[in-house]
Amino acid sequence: MTLHADVVSTLTGWRPVGAAQESLRQAYLGFLAARDDVCRRECAAGHITASAVLLDADAENVLLTLHPRVGRWLQLGGHCEPGDATLADAALREAREESGIEDLVIDPAPVHLDVHPITCSLGVPTRHFDVRFVVRAPRGAQPVQSDESDDLQWWPVNSLPKGSEDLAELVEAALPAASGG
């Protein structure tokens, strides 16, 4: 199965909570049906990205990165790579690379979608069709900042840093999945 086929399968099988997320799911599926290159960052019309809501073992804290290009605290994640077999693999790879934590566990079902305009590595305005997954760190995990981040910190899920209020919906969506609900 190709990564494109996996994304279609993943989103076809996922039932989001709420009309807004369902509307986005349908838009993603339409975009995927129209183009076969949406999993590659070279797709200037926009491309699929994979993010990880990285929670600690007790789901009390979320690991956020101070993104150097955006200048804000964000969840971990990024572009799909040719070696990613699945979208969940891409999110897990990004979480490992950006957190420095190896023994992560991912829930293969998405929890949230977000489309946002960005000028990324293409150097031209595009859109990220971000698919977000819950990833759990083992007890006592200590993150190691990578060169992809200006800072990396655990934040209480109910006390996110100033300027990241838009992440509250994402973290809220992640918590039921983290508890198995």
mmCIF file of C-alpha atoms in Angstrom:
data_model
loop_
_atom_site.group_PDB
_atom_site.id
_atom_site.type_symbol
_atom_site.label_atom_id
_atom_site.label_comp_id
_atom_site.label_asym_id
_atom_site.label_seq_id
_atom_site.Cartn_x
_atom_site.Cartn_y
_atom_site.Cartn_z
ATOM 1 C CA MET A 1 0.000 0.000 0.000
ATOM 2 C CA THR A 2 1.301 3.466 -0.847
ATOM 3 C CA LEU A 3 1.377 6.299 1.668
ATOM 4 C CA HIS A 4 -1.349 8.035 -0.351
ATOM 5 C CA ALA A 5 -3.550 4.914 -0.093
ATOM 6 C CA ASP A 6 -2.852 4.674 3.640
ATOM 7 C CA VAL A 7 -3.920 8.294 4.183
ATOM 8 C CA VAL A 8 -7.145 7.653 2.250
ATOM 9 C CA SER A 9 -7.785 4.465 4.240
ATOM 10 C CA THR A 10 -6.971 6.145 7.564
ATOM 11 C CA LEU A 11 -9.275 9.096 6.932
ATOM 12 C CA THR A 12 -12.035 6.965 5.408
ATOM 13 C CA GLY A 13 -12.137 4.774 8.514
ATOM 14 C CA TRP A 14 -11.914 7.630 11.039
ATOM 15 C CA ARG A 15 -15.064 9.131 12.548
ATOM 16 C CA PRO A 16 -14.251 12.538 14.018
ATOM 17 C CA VAL A 17 -16.148 14.241 16.799
ATOM 18 C CA GLY A 18 -18.068 17.280 15.597
ATOM 19 C CA ALA A 19 -19.282 18.718 12.333
ATOM 20 C CA ALA A 20 -16.222 20.924 11.760
ATOM 21 C CA GLN A 21 -13.816 17.979 11.921
ATOM 22 C CA GLU A 22 -16.111 15.900 9.678
ATOM 23 C CA SER A 23 -16.175 18.731 7.152
ATOM 24 C CA LEU A 24 -12.375 18.838 7.157
ATOM 25 C CA ARG A 25 -12.203 15.048 6.793
ATOM 26 C CA GLN A 26 -14.395 15.265 3.699
ATOM 27 C CA ALA A 27 -12.263 18.102 2.282
ATOM 28 C CA TYR A 28 -9.081 16.059 2.834
ATOM 29 C CA LEU A 29 -10.625 13.057 1.075
ATOM 30 C CA GLY A 30 -11.654 15.267 -1.850
ATOM 31 C CA PHE A 31 -8.134 16.688 -2.127
ATOM 32 C CA LEU A 32 -6.657 13.182 -1.956
ATOM 33 C CA ALA A 33 -9.040 12.001 -4.707
ATOM 34 C CA ALA A 34 -8.033 14.906 -6.951
ATOM 35 C CA ARG A 35 -4.265 14.514 -6.664
ATOM 36 C CA ASP A 36 -1.820 11.658 -6.246
ATOM 37 C CA ASP A 37 1.059 13.849 -5.035
ATOM 38 C CA VAL A 38 -0.464 15.320 -1.840
ATOM 39 C CA CYS A 39 1.806 13.308 0.463
ATOM 40 C CA ARG A 40 4.920 14.958 -0.978
ATOM 41 C CA ARG A 41 6.105 18.348 0.230
ATOM 42 C CA GLU A 42 6.748 19.300 -3.398
ATOM 43 C CA CYS A 43 2.971 19.536 -3.950
ATOM 44 C CA ALA A 44 2.677 23.335 -4.050
ATOM 45 C CA ALA A 45 -1.144 23.260 -3.886
ATOM 46 C CA GLY A 46 -0.777 21.864 -0.377
ATOM 47 C CA HIS A 47 0.379 18.649 1.206
ATOM 48 C CA ILE A 48 -0.424 16.199 3.968
ATOM 49 C CA THR A 49 1.621 16.576 7.149
ATOM 50 C CA ALA A 50 1.633 14.405 10.268
ATOM 51 C CA SER A 51 1.657 15.691 13.832
ATOM 52 C CA ALA A 52 1.979 14.136 17.261
ATOM 53 C CA VAL A 53 0.269 15.287 20.415
ATOM 54 C CA LEU A 54 2.975 13.854 22.652
ATOM 55 C CA LEU A 55 1.616 13.208 26.142
ATOM 56 C CA ASP A 56 3.489 11.980 29.185
ATOM 57 C CA ALA A 57 2.661 8.607 30.752
ATOM 58 C CA ASP A 58 -0.133 10.065 32.902
ATOM 59 C CA ALA A 59 -1.565 12.309 30.136
ATOM 60 C CA GLU A 60 -1.034 15.296 32.414
ATOM 61 C CA ASN A 61 1.564 17.081 30.273
ATOM 62 C CA VAL A 62 2.062 17.679 26.571
ATOM 63 C CA LEU A 63 5.461 18.159 24.944
ATOM 64 C CA LEU A 64 5.594 21.286 22.785
ATOM 65 C CA THR A 65 8.329 22.668 20.593
ATOM 66 C CA LEU A 66 9.130 26.327 20.129
ATOM 67 C CA HIS A 67 9.186 26.279 16.344
ATOM 68 C CA PRO A 68 12.059 28.361 14.937
ATOM 69 C CA ARG A 69 10.325 29.369 11.697
ATOM 70 C CA VAL A 70 6.874 30.026 13.179
ATOM 71 C CA GLY A 71 8.109 31.454 16.488
ATOM 72 C CA ARG A 72 5.352 29.768 18.522
ATOM 73 C CA TRP A 73 4.872 26.712 20.734
ATOM 74 C CA LEU A 74 3.455 23.882 18.601
ATOM 75 C CA GLN A 75 2.873 20.155 18.718
ATOM 76 C CA LEU A 76 5.593 17.987 17.192
ATOM 77 C CA GLY A 77 5.266 17.003 13.551
ATOM 78 C CA GLY A 78 6.133 17.738 9.984
ATOM 79 C CA HIS A 79 6.324 16.544 6.425
ATOM 80 C CA CYS A 80 5.872 12.986 5.261
ATOM 81 C CA GLU A 81 9.046 11.368 3.953
ATOM 82 C CA PRO A 82 9.468 8.765 1.181
ATOM 83 C CA GLY A 83 10.330 6.061 3.755
ATOM 84 C CA ASP A 84 7.105 6.506 5.739
ATOM 85 C CA ALA A 85 4.892 3.459 5.160
ATOM 86 C CA THR A 86 1.884 4.999 6.906
ATOM 87 C CA LEU A 87 0.738 8.386 8.097
ATOM 88 C CA ALA A 88 0.988 7.167 11.700
ATOM 89 C CA ASP A 89 4.593 6.127 10.946
ATOM 90 C CA ALA A 90 5.299 9.686 9.769
ATOM 91 C CA ALA A 91 3.833 11.185 12.965
ATOM 92 C CA LEU A 92 5.771 8.734 15.141
ATOM 93 C CA ARG A 93 9.031 9.388 13.250
ATOM 94 C CA GLU A 94 8.572 13.139 13.667
ATOM 95 C CA ALA A 95 7.824 12.705 17.392
ATOM 96 C CA ARG A 96 10.989 10.632 17.890
ATOM 97 C CA GLU A 97 13.170 13.023 15.877
ATOM 98 C CA GLU A 98 11.884 16.157 17.586
ATOM 99 C CA SER A 99 11.636 14.800 21.149
ATOM 100 C CA GLY A 100 14.690 12.554 21.301
ATOM 101 C CA ILE A 101 12.490 9.955 23.055
ATOM 102 C CA GLU A 102 12.691 6.463 21.550
ATOM 103 C CA ASP A 103 10.076 4.294 23.291
ATOM 104 C CA LEU A 104 7.004 6.189 22.106
ATOM 105 C CA VAL A 105 3.638 4.552 21.450
ATOM 106 C CA ILE A 106 1.174 5.944 18.897
ATOM 107 C CA ASP A 107 -2.564 5.466 18.567
ATOM 108 C CA PRO A 108 -2.965 4.804 14.810
ATOM 109 C CA ALA A 109 -6.311 6.629 14.620
ATOM 110 C CA PRO A 110 -6.160 10.396 14.112
ATOM 111 C CA VAL A 111 -7.683 12.697 16.724
ATOM 112 C CA HIS A 112 -7.734 16.034 14.912
ATOM 113 C CA LEU A 113 -7.302 17.719 11.539
ATOM 114 C CA ASP A 114 -6.148 21.236 10.738
ATOM 115 C CA VAL A 115 -5.464 23.075 7.483
ATOM 116 C CA HIS A 116 -3.245 26.112 7.737
ATOM 117 C CA PRO A 117 -1.403 28.364 5.293
ATOM 118 C CA ILE A 118 2.362 28.329 5.569
ATOM 119 C CA THR A 119 5.513 29.063 3.646
ATOM 120 C CA CYS A 120 7.542 25.930 4.303
ATOM 121 C CA SER A 121 10.596 24.400 2.652
ATOM 122 C CA LEU A 122 9.202 25.152 -0.806
ATOM 123 C CA GLY A 123 9.791 28.859 -0.189
ATOM 124 C CA VAL A 124 6.340 29.668 -1.602
ATOM 125 C CA PRO A 125 2.976 29.975 0.150
ATOM 126 C CA THR A 126 1.215 26.628 0.437
ATOM 127 C CA ARG A 127 -1.077 24.792 2.869
ATOM 128 C CA HIS A 128 -0.460 22.013 5.348
ATOM 129 C CA PHE A 129 -3.249 19.466 5.605
ATOM 130 C CA ASP A 130 -2.201 18.312 9.041
ATOM 131 C CA VAL A 131 -3.370 14.981 10.470
ATOM 132 C CA ARG A 132 -2.775 14.733 14.216
ATOM 133 C CA PHE A 133 -2.225 11.619 16.332
ATOM 134 C CA VAL A 134 -1.855 10.908 20.041
ATOM 135 C CA VAL A 135 1.584 9.653 21.035
ATOM 136 C CA ARG A 136 2.484 8.535 24.564
ATOM 137 C CA ALA A 137 5.877 8.784 26.198
ATOM 138 C CA PRO A 138 7.089 6.204 28.707
ATOM 139 C CA ARG A 139 7.123 7.115 32.390
ATOM 140 C CA GLY A 140 10.059 9.372 33.239
ATOM 141 C CA ALA A 141 10.872 10.210 29.614
ATOM 142 C CA GLN A 142 13.261 13.142 29.283
ATOM 143 C CA PRO A 143 13.100 14.983 25.959
ATOM 144 C CA VAL A 144 16.250 16.067 24.166
ATOM 145 C CA GLN A 145 16.012 19.216 22.082
ATOM 146 C CA SER A 146 16.874 18.765 18.412
ATOM 147 C CA ASP A 147 18.140 21.374 15.973
ATOM 148 C CA GLU A 148 14.547 21.576 14.659
ATOM 149 C CA SER A 149 13.498 23.488 17.781
ATOM 150 C CA ASP A 150 14.361 26.671 19.641
ATOM 151 C CA ASP A 151 13.074 25.064 22.847
ATOM 152 C CA LEU A 152 11.280 21.899 23.953
ATOM 153 C CA GLN A 153 9.206 21.677 27.124
ATOM 154 C CA TRP A 154 6.512 19.697 28.893
ATOM 155 C CA TRP A 155 3.432 21.843 29.580
ATOM 156 C CA PRO A 156 0.429 20.940 31.760
ATOM 157 C CA VAL A 157 -2.457 20.002 29.448
ATOM 158 C CA ASN A 158 -4.664 22.546 31.233
ATOM 159 C CA SER A 159 -2.064 25.351 31.254
ATOM 160 C CA LEU A 160 -0.604 25.794 27.786
ATOM 161 C CA PRO A 161 1.906 28.584 27.130
ATOM 162 C CA LYS A 162 0.728 32.066 26.199
ATOM 163 C CA GLY A 163 0.145 32.376 22.462
ATOM 164 C CA SER A 164 -0.789 28.724 21.997
ATOM 165 C CA GLU A 165 -4.458 28.953 22.911
ATOM 166 C CA ASP A 166 -5.340 27.493 19.519
ATOM 167 C CA LEU A 167 -3.755 24.198 20.675
ATOM 168 C CA ALA A 168 -6.372 23.784 23.425
ATOM 169 C CA GLU A 169 -8.859 22.121 21.037
ATOM 170 C CA LEU A 170 -6.181 19.721 19.825
ATOM 171 C CA VAL A 171 -5.082 18.776 23.349
ATOM 172 C CA GLU A 172 -8.721 18.404 24.411
ATOM 173 C CA ALA A 173 -9.310 16.040 21.462
ATOM 174 C CA ALA A 174 -6.219 14.018 22.429
ATOM 175 C CA LEU A 175 -7.116 13.365 26.060
ATOM 176 C CA PRO A 176 -10.045 10.921 25.536
ATOM 177 C CA ALA A 177 -7.919 8.933 23.064
ATOM 178 C CA ALA A 178 -5.072 8.856 25.592
ATOM 179 C CA SER A 179 -7.342 7.383 28.244
ATOM 180 C CA GLY A 180 -8.784 4.835 25.821
ATOM 181 C CA GLY A 181 -12.129 6.617 25.579
#
